[in-house]
CSV table of C-alpha atoms in Angstrom, one decimal:
chain,number,residue,atom,x,y,z
A,1302,MET,CA,-6.3,-13.4,0.2
A,1303,GLY,CA,-5.7,-14.1,3.6
A,1304,ALA,CA,-6.1,-11.4,6.4
A,1305,ASN,CA,-2.3,-11.4,7.0
A,1306,GLN,CA,-1.5,-11.5,3.0
A,1307,GLN,CA,-2.8,-7.5,3.2
A,1308,GLY,CA,-0.9,-5.8,0.5
A,1309,GLU,CA,0.5,-2.6,1.5
A,1310,THR,CA,3.4,-0.2,-0.3
A,1311,VAL,CA,5.7,0.9,2.0
A,1312,VAL,CA,7.6,4.2,1.0
A,1313,THR,CA,11.1,5.2,3.0
A,1314,ASP,CA,12.7,8.6,1.7
A,1315,LEU,CA,16.6,7.7,2.0
A,1316,PRO,CA,19.4,9.8,2.4
A,1317,GLY,CA,20.8,11.1,-0.7
A,1318,ASP,CA,18.1,11.5,-2.5
A,1319,ARG,CA,17.0,8.1,-3.3
A,1320,TRP,CA,13.6,6.6,-2.5
A,1321,LEU,CA,12.8,2.5,-1.6
A,1322,VAL,CA,9.4,1.8,-2.7
A,1323,SER,CA,8.2,-2.2,-1.2
A,1324,LEU,CA,5.6,-4.2,-1.9
A,1325,ASP,CA,4.3,-6.2,1.1
A,1326,GLY,CA,2.0,-9.3,0.8
A,1327,ASP,CA,-0.7,-9.3,-1.9
A,1328,HIS,CA,-1.3,-7.1,-4.2
A,1329,ASP,CA,-4.2,-6.6,-7.5
A,1330,LEU,CA,-6.5,-4.1,-7.9
A,1331,SER,CA,-7.3,-3.6,-5.0
A,1332,THR,CA,-4.0,-1.7,-4.1
A,1333,ALA,CA,-3.2,-0.6,-7.7
A,1334,ASP,CA,-4.8,3.4,-7.4
A,1335,ASP,CA,-3.0,3.4,-3.6
A,1336,LEU,CA,0.9,2.2,-5.6
A,1337,LEU,CA,0.2,4.8,-8.6
A,1338,HIS,CA,-0.8,7.7,-6.6
A,1339,LYS,CA,2.5,6.8,-4.3
A,1340,LEU,CA,4.9,6.5,-7.2
A,1341,ARG,CA,4.0,9.4,-9.3
A,1342,ALA,CA,4.1,11.8,-6.5
A,1343,ILE,CA,7.8,10.6,-6.2
A,1344,PHE,CA,8.3,10.4,-9.6
A,1345,ARG,CA,7.5,14.5,-9.8
A,1346,THR,CA,10.1,15.4,-7.4
A,1347,GLY,CA,12.8,13.3,-9.4
A,1348,THR,CA,15.0,10.6,-7.2
A,1349,THR,CA,16.7,8.0,-7.9
A,1350,VAL,CA,13.3,4.8,-6.8
A,1351,VAL,CA,14.0,1.4,-6.4
A,1352,ILE,CA,10.4,-0.9,-6.1
A,1353,ASP,CA,11.3,-4.2,-4.4
A,1354,LEU,CA,9.4,-6.9,-5.0
A,1355,THR,CA,10.7,-9.2,-3.1
A,1356,PRO,CA,8.2,-8.6,-0.1
A,1357,THR,CA,5.1,-9.3,-2.2
A,1358,THR,CA,3.5,-12.8,-1.6
A,1359,PHE,CA,1.0,-12.3,-4.5
A,1360,ILE,CA,0.8,-10.1,-8.1
A,1361,ASP,CA,-1.0,-9.8,-11.1
A,1362,SER,CA,-1.6,-7.8,-14.1
A,1363,SER,CA,-2.5,-4.8,-12.9
A,1364,THR,CA,0.1,-4.7,-10.6
A,1365,LEU,CA,2.4,-4.8,-13.5
A,1366,GLY,CA,0.2,-2.5,-15.9
A,1367,VAL,CA,1.3,0.7,-13.0
A,1368,LEU,CA,4.8,-0.4,-12.9
A,1369,LEU,CA,4.7,0.2,-16.5
A,1370,ASP,CA,2.9,3.1,-16.5
A,1371,ALA,CA,4.8,4.5,-13.6
A,1372,ASP,CA,8.5,3.9,-15.3
A,1373,ARG,CA,7.6,5.3,-18.5
A,1374,TYR,CA,5.8,8.2,-16.1
A,1375,ALA,CA,8.9,8.9,-14.7
A,1376,HIS,CA,11.1,9.2,-17.7
A,1377,GLU,CA,9.2,11.5,-18.8
A,1378,HIS,CA,9.3,13.5,-15.8
A,1379,ASP,CA,12.4,14.5,-13.8
A,1380,CYS,CA,12.7,11.4,-13.0
A,1381,ASP,CA,16.4,9.7,-13.5
A,1382,GLN,CA,16.5,6.5,-12.2
A,1383,VAL,CA,14.1,3.7,-11.8
A,1384,GLY,CA,15.4,0.0,-10.2
A,1385,ILE,CA,13.1,-3.6,-9.8
A,1386,VAL,CA,14.5,-5.7,-7.4
A,1387,LEU,CA,13.5,-9.8,-8.5
A,1388,ALA,CA,14.4,-12.2,-6.4
A,1389,LYS,CA,14.9,-16.0,-7.7
A,1390,ASP,CA,11.6,-17.9,-7.4
A,1391,THR,CA,8.8,-15.9,-6.1
A,1392,ALA,CA,5.9,-14.9,-7.0
A,1393,ALA,CA,6.9,-11.3,-8.9
A,1394,GLU,CA,9.6,-13.6,-10.8
A,1395,ARG,CA,7.8,-16.0,-11.9
A,1396,LEU,CA,5.2,-13.3,-13.4
A,1397,PHE,CA,7.7,-11.0,-15.1
A,1398,ALA,CA,9.2,-14.2,-16.1
A,1399,LEU,CA,5.8,-15.1,-18.2
A,1400,VAL,CA,5.4,-12.3,-19.8
A,1401,GLY,CA,9.3,-11.3,-20.5
A,1402,ALA,CA,8.7,-8.1,-18.2
A,1403,HIS,CA,13.0,-8.1,-17.5
A,1404,ARG,CA,13.3,-6.6,-21.1
A,1405,MET,CA,10.5,-3.0,-19.6
A,1406,PHE,CA,12.6,-2.6,-16.9
A,1407,THR,CA,16.2,-2.4,-15.1
A,1408,THR,CA,16.1,-5.6,-12.7
A,1409,PHE,CA,18.2,-6.5,-9.9
A,1410,ALA,CA,18.6,-8.8,-7.4
A,1411,SER,CA,18.6,-6.6,-4.4
A,1412,VAL,CA,18.0,-3.5,-3.1
A,1413,GLU,CA,21.7,-3.1,-2.5
A,1414,GLU,CA,23.2,-3.9,-6.3
A,1415,ALA,CA,20.4,-1.7,-7.1
A,1416,PHE,CA,20.8,1.4,-6.0
A,1417,ALA,CA,25.3,0.8,-6.0
A,1418,TYR,CA,24.7,0.8,-9.9
A,1419,PHE,CA,22.6,3.7,-9.7
A,1420,GLU,CA,25.4,5.1,-7.7
A,1421,SER,CA,27.8,4.3,-9.7
A,1422,ALA,CA,26.6,5.3,-13.0
A,1423,THR,CA,25.7,8.8,-12.1
A,1424,ASP,CA,28.5,11.6,-11.3
A,1425,SER,CA,30.0,10.4,-7.7
A,1426,SER,CA,31.3,13.9,-6.5
A,1427,ASN,CA,30.6,15.3,-3.8
A,1428,ALA,CA,29.9,18.2,-5.5
A,1429,GLY,CA,27.7,16.5,-8.7
A,1430,GLY,CA,25.2,14.9,-6.1
A,1431,ALA,CA,24.7,18.1,-4.1
A,1432,ALA,CA,23.9,20.2,-6.3
A,1433,ARG,CA,21.1,18.1,-7.4
A,1434,TRP,CA,20.0,17.4,-3.5
A,1435,TRP,CA,19.6,20.8,-3.8
A,1436,GLU,CA,18.0,21.1,-7.1
A,1437,ARG,CA,15.2,18.8,-6.1
A,1438,ARG,CA,14.8,20.7,-2.8
A,1439,GLN,CA,14.4,24.0,-3.9
A,1440,ARG,CA,11.9,22.4,-6.8
A,1441,ILE,CA,10.5,21.1,-3.7
A,1442,VAL,CA,9.7,24.4,-2.5
A,1443,LYS,CA,9.1,26.4,-5.1
A,1444,ASN,CA,6.1,24.3,-6.0
A,1445,GLU,CA,4.8,24.6,-2.3
A,1446,GLU,CA,5.0,28.9,-2.7
A,1447,ALA,CA,3.4,28.7,-6.4
A,1448,PHE,CA,0.0,26.6,-3.9
A,1449,ARG,CA,0.3,29.4,-1.1
A,1450,ASP,CA,-0.2,32.0,-3.3
A,1451,TYR,CA,-2.8,30.8,-4.9
A,1452,ASN,CA,-4.8,30.3,-1.2
A,1453,ASP,CA,-3.5,33.3,-0.6
A,1454,ARG,CA,-6.0,35.1,-3.4
A,1455,ARG,CA,-8.7,32.8,-2.9
A,1456,LEU,CA,-9.0,34.2,1.0
A,1457,GLN,CA,-9.4,37.4,-0.1
A,1458,HIS,CA,-11.9,37.1,-2.2
A,1459,GLU,CA,-14.1,35.1,0.7
A,1460,PRO,CA,-16.6,37.0,2.1
A,1461,VAL,CA,-15.1,36.5,5.4
A,1462,ASP,CA,-12.2,37.9,7.4
A,1463,GLU,CA,-9.5,36.1,8.3
A,1464,THR,CA,-10.6,35.7,12.2
A,1465,ASP,CA,-13.7,33.5,10.5
A,1466,ASP,CA,-13.5,30.1,12.9
A,1467,GLN,CA,-16.8,29.5,11.4
A,1468,ALA,CA,-17.2,29.0,8.0
A,1469,PRO,CA,-15.3,26.4,5.8
A,1470,ILE,CA,-13.3,26.9,3.3
A,1471,PRO,CA,-11.7,24.4,0.8
A,1472,PHE,CA,-8.0,25.9,-0.5
A,1473,VAL,CA,-5.9,23.6,-2.3
A,1474,CYS,CA,-2.8,21.0,-1.2
A,1475,GLU,CA,0.1,23.4,-1.0
A,1476,CYS,CA,2.8,20.0,-1.3
A,1477,GLY,CA,5.7,20.0,-3.3
A,1478,ASP,CA,3.5,17.7,-6.1
A,1479,LYS,CA,3.4,20.8,-8.7
A,1480,ASP,CA,0.6,18.7,-10.3
A,1481,CYS,CA,-1.3,17.8,-7.1
A,1482,HIS,CA,-5.0,20.0,-6.6
A,1483,GLN,CA,-6.6,17.9,-4.4
A,1484,ALA,CA,-8.8,20.2,-2.0
A,1485,LEU,CA,-8.4,20.6,2.0
A,1486,VAL,CA,-11.0,22.1,4.0
A,1487,MET,CA,-10.6,24.6,7.1
A,1488,THR,CA,-11.5,28.1,8.5
A,1489,ALA,CA,-10.0,31.6,7.3
A,1490,ALA,CA,-8.7,31.9,11.2
A,1491,GLU,CA,-6.8,27.9,10.6
A,1492,PHE,CA,-5.9,29.1,7.4
A,1493,THR,CA,-4.5,32.5,9.4
A,1494,GLU,CA,-2.8,31.0,12.3
A,1495,ALA,CA,-1.2,28.1,10.0
A,1496,HIS,CA,0.5,30.7,7.9
A,1497,SER,CA,1.7,32.6,10.5
A,1498,ALA,CA,5.3,32.1,9.7
A,1499,PRO,CA,6.9,32.6,6.0
A,1500,ASN,CA,7.7,28.7,5.8
A,1501,ARG,CA,4.8,27.4,6.6
A,1502,PHE,CA,2.9,25.7,4.6
A,1503,ILE,CA,-0.3,23.3,4.7
A,1504,VAL,CA,-0.3,19.7,2.9
A,1505,LYS,CA,-3.2,16.8,2.8
A,1506,PRO,CA,-1.9,14.8,5.5
A,1507,GLY,CA,0.6,12.2,4.2
A,1508,HIS,CA,1.9,15.3,2.1
A,1509,VAL,CA,4.9,15.6,3.2
A,1510,TYR,CA,8.8,15.4,1.7
A,1511,PRO,CA,10.5,14.9,5.4
A,1512,ASP,CA,14.3,16.1,4.3
A,1513,VAL,CA,12.3,19.1,3.0
A,1514,GLU,CA,10.1,20.0,6.1
A,1515,ARG,CA,8.9,18.9,9.8
A,1516,VAL,CA,5.1,18.6,10.3
A,1517,LEU,CA,4.1,21.0,13.4
A,1518,ALA,CA,0.8,19.7,13.6
A,1519,GLU,CA,-1.6,16.9,11.9
A,1520,GLU,CA,-5.6,17.3,11.4
A,1521,LYS,CA,-8.5,15.6,10.5
A,1522,THR,CA,-8.6,17.6,7.5
A,1523,PHE,CA,-5.0,18.9,6.8
A,1524,ALA,CA,-1.4,18.7,8.4
A,1525,VAL,CA,1.0,22.5,8.6
A,1526,VAL,CA,4.2,21.6,8.2
A,1527,GLU,CA,7.2,23.8,8.6
A,1528,LYS,CA,10.6,24.2,5.8
A,1529,GLN,CA,13.6,23.7,6.8
A,1530,PRO,CA,15.4,27.5,6.9
A,1531,SER,CA,17.9,26.0,4.4
A,1532,ALA,CA,15.0,25.3,1.5
A,1533,LEU,CA,14.3,28.4,1.4
A,1534,LYS,CA,16.7,30.4,1.4
A,1535,GLN,CA,18.1,27.9,-1.8
A,1536,ALA,CA,15.2,27.9,-3.3
A,1537,SER,CA,14.7,32.2,-2.7
């Protein structure tokens, strides 16, 4: 695999409760875990996802296995719509044709075609789209508030006061993914400062939902995010 072909999974959060996941470069066993992690994180929030294989220069059976697993996982959770974009005469299209994978996915010739199909297949009214948007935001915020409550209880049982800036304490990530239990390490003083307002949460770097929150600060082991007031109001 050439250095300039190193596989990368690029995730773009689009308006209207939509996500675009592009597989750039070569994708094999070395990139499979990263792809699976990113797809599952998206699917748990409930959304429309289009996976673009057009820029994929190489794809093997391990990546195909991840896509199959992710598609099944999506339909078992809250994700309503998942589509795969395949361009003709590409590595991905040839692999799909070889193993008959077209029968296992909803496929499209372009990203635009995929999103247009999903939009026409759902309630196109503004009220319906807004309701789905707010439901997703509420779900994310409620998950984060539950993790924050857990961390608050954890700190209360630590043998240090809230101003201690020496002892490292493991907390859980307070992101909106209800199945995320990744640990992040910080002191009691850092934890207290990060939660100086009720709409602030600590998350692992990268565990951010831009449509619901913004990053206030980012350290090596954690980031501090601030929820939009409207998101908290709707989740209450």
